[in-house]
Coordinates of C-alpha atoms in Angstrom, one line a residue:
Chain F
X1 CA -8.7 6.4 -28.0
X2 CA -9.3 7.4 -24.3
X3 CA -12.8 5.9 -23.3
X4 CA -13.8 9.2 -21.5
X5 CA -13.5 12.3 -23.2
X6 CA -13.5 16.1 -21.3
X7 CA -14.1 19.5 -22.6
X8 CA -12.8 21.6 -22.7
X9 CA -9.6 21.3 -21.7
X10 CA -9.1 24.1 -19.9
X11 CA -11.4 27.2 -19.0
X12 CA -10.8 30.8 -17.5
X13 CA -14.1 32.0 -15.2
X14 CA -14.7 35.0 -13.4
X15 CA -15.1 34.6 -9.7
X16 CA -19.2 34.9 -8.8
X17 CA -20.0 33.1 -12.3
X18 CA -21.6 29.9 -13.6
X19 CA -19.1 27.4 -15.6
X20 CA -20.8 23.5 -17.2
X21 CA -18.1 20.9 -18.0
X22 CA -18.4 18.1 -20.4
X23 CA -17.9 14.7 -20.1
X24 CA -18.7 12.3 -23.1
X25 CA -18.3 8.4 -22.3
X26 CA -18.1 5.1 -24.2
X27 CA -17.2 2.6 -21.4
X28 CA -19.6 -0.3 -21.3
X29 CA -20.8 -1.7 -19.8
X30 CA -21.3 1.2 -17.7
X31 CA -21.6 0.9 -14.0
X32 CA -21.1 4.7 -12.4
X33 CA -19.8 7.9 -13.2
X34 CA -18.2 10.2 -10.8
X35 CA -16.6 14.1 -11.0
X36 CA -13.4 14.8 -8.8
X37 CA -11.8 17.6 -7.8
X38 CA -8.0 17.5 -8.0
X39 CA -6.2 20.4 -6.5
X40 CA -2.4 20.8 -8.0
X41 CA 0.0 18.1 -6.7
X42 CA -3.1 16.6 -4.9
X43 CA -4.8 13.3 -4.8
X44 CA -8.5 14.0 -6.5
X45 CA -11.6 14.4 -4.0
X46 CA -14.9 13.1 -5.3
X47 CA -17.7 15.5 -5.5
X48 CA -20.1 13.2 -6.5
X49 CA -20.8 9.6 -7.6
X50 CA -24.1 8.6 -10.2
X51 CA -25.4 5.2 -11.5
X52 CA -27.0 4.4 -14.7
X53 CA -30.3 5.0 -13.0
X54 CA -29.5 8.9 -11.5
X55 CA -30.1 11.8 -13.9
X56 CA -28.6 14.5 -11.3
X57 CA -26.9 15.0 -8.2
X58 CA -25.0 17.6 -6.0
X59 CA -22.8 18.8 -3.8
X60 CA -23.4 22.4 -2.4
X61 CA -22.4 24.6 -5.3
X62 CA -21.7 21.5 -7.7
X63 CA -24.4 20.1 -9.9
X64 CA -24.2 16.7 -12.1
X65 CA -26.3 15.4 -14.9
X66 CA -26.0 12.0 -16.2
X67 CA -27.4 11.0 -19.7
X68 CA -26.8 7.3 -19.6
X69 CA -28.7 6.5 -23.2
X70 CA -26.5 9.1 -24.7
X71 CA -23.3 8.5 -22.8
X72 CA -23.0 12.3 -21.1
X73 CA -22.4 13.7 -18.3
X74 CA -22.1 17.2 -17.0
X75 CA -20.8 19.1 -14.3
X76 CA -21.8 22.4 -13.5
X77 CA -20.1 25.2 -11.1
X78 CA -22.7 27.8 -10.0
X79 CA -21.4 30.9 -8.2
X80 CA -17.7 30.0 -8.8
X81 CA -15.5 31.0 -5.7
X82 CA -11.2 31.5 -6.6
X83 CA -11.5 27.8 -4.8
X84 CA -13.0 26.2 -7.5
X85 CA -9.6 26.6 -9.3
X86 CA -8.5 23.0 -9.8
X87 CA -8.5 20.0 -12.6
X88 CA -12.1 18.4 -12.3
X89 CA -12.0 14.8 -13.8
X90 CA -15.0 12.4 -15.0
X91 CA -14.2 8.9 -14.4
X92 CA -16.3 5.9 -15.4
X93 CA -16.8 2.4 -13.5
X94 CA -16.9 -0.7 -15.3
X95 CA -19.6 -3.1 -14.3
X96 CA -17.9 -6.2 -15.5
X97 CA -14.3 -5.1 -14.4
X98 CA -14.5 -4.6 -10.4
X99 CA -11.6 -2.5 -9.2
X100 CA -11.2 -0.2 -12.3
X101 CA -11.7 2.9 -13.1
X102 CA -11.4 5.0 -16.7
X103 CA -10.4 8.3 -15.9
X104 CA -10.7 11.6 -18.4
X105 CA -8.2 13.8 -18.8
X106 CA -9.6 16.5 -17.0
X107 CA -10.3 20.2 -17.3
X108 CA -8.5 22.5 -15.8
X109 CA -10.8 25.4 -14.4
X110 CA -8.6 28.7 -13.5
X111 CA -11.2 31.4 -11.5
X112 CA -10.3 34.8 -12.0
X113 CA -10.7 37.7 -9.0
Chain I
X1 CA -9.5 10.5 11.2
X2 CA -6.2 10.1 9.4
X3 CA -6.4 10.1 5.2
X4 CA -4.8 7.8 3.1
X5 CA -0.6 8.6 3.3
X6 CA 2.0 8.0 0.8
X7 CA 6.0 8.0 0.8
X8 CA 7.9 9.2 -0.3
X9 CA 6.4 12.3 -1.7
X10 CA 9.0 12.6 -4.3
X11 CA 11.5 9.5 -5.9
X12 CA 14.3 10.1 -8.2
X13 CA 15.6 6.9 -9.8
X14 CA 17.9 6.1 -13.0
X15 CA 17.1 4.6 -15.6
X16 CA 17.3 0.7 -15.1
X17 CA 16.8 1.1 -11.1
X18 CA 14.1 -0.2 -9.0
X19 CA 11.6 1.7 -7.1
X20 CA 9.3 1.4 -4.3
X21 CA 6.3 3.5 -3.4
X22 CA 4.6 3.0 -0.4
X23 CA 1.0 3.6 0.4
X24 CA -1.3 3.3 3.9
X25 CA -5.2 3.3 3.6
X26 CA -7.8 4.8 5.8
X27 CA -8.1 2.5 9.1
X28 CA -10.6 0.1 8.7
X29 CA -10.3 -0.1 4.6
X30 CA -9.1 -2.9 2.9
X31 CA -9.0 -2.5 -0.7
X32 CA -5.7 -0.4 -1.9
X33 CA -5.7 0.8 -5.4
X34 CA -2.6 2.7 -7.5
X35 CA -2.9 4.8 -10.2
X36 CA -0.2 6.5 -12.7
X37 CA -0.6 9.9 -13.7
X38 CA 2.4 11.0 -16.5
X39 CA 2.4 14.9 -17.4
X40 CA -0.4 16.2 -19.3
X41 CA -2.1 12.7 -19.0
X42 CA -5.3 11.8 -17.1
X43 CA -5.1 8.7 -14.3
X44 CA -4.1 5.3 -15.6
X45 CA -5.4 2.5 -13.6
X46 CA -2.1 0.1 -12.5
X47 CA -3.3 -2.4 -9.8
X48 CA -5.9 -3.0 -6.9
X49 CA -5.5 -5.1 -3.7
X50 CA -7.9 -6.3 -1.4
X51 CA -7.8 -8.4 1.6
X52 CA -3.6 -9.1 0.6
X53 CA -4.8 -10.2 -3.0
X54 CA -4.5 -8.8 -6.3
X55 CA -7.7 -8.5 -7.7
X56 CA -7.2 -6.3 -11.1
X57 CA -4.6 -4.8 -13.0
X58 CA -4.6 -2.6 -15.8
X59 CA -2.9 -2.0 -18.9
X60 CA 1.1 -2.2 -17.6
X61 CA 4.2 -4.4 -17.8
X62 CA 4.5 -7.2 -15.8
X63 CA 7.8 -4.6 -14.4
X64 CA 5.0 -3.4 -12.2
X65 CA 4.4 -5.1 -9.3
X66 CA 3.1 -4.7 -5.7
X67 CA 1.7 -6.2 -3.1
X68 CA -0.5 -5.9 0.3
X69 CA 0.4 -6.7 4.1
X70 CA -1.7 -7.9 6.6
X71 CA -1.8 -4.4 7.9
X72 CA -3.6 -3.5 4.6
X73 CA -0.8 -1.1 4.0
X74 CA 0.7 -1.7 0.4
X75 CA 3.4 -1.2 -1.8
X76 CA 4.1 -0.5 -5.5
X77 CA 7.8 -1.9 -7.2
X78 CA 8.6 -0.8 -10.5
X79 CA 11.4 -2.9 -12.1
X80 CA 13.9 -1.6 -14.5
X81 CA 12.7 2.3 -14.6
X82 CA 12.2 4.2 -17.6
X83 CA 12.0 7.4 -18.7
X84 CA 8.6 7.1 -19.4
X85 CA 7.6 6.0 -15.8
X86 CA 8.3 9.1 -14.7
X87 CA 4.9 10.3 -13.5
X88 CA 2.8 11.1 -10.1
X89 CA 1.7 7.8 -8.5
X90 CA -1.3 8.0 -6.3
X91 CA -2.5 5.2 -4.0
X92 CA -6.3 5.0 -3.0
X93 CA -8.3 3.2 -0.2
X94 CA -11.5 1.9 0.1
X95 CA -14.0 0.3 2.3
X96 CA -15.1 -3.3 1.4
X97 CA -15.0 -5.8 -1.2
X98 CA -17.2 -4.5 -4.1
X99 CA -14.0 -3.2 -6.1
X100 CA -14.8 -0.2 -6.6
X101 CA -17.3 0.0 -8.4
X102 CA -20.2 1.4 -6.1
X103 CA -17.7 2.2 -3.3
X104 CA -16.1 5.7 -2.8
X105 CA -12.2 5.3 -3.5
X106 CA -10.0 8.1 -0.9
X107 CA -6.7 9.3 -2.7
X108 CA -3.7 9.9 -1.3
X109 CA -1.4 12.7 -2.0
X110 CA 0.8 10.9 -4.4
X111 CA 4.5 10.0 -5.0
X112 CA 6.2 11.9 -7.8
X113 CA 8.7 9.3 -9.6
X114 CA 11.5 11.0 -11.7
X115 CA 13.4 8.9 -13.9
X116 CA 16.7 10.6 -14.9

């Protein structure tokens, strides 16, 4: 069982509104969670990067939450631009494993003119 | 600045062959870090390299193997192919020695491995 689970899989948006994407976690021990943007047949950017201690944080028109007691995470799209189409991916640190990183299997985000 | 490069962008092996990707980091970074990512699937962790070391290594045969040069630049062999290694491999670079873990990782654009 994957150790970082996205929802949903996919999702269809109109351009101009608001999307939230789900990330539900049980690495431990947990060292930072991150959200990247992955553009088809590119290497995934990272929007933005949260330890066990940050609740939320973002990046222009991106906005995380971090639940660390519940093992959740968020990531929400405000204003959502034909851009934003892409595969966004939560990925988890390991505090006790330098080097690695559990990756979700994404959700794909298709914006609509 | 120049990003983190890759080659070749694609590979087509048979079955049983060898591969080798290819991956240079950022200037100035020293940790190197591949990743698998099969069809449909979310980003395996394979190997990280730091200062020419292996440091970590996930959840793959010992058929994959790689190394780092002095130049930081690095290289990923997969030994007798199969099917199922057919996949996009990315490479990413960071800055430092903390593995990872609070450091931001910079992905390449990948190599896509077909195994026929």
């Amino acid at each position: 069982k994957n150790q970082v689970e996205q929802s949903p899989q996919s999702l269809i948006i109109l351009e101009g509104k608001n999307c939230t994407l789900q990330c539900n976690y049980t690495v431990s021990p947990f060292s930072n969670l991150r959200w990247y943007k992955q553009d088809t047949g590119r290497g995934p950017v990272s929007l933005t990067i949260m330890t066990f201690s940050e609740n939320t944080k973002s990046n222009g028109r991106y906005t995380a939450t971090l639940d660390a007691d519940t093992k959740q995470s968020s990531l929400h799209i405000t204003a959502s631009q034909l851009s934003d189409s892409a595969s966004y991916i939560c990925v988890v640190s390991y505090s006790n494993s330098w080097g690695k990183l559990q990756f979700g299997a994404g959700t794909q985000v298709v914006v609509t003119p | 600045e120049a990003g983190v490069t890759q080659s070749p962008t694609h590979l087509i092996k048979t079955r049983g062959q060898q591969a080798t990707l290819r991956c240079s980091p950022i200037s100035g970074h020293t940790s190197v870090y591949w990743y698998q990512q099969a069809l449909g699937l979310g980003l395996q962790f394979l190997l990280w390299y730091d200062e020419g070391e292996e440091r970590n290594r996930g959840n793959f045969p010992p058929r994959f193997s790689g190394r780092q040069f002095p130049n930081y630049s690095s290289e990923l062999n997969v030994n007798a192919l199969e099917l199922e290694d057919s996949a996009l491999y990315l490479c990413a670079s960071s800055y430092g020695t903390s593995g990872g873990a609070f450091v931001e990782q910079f992905f390449g654009p990948g190599t896509r491995l077909t195994v026929l």
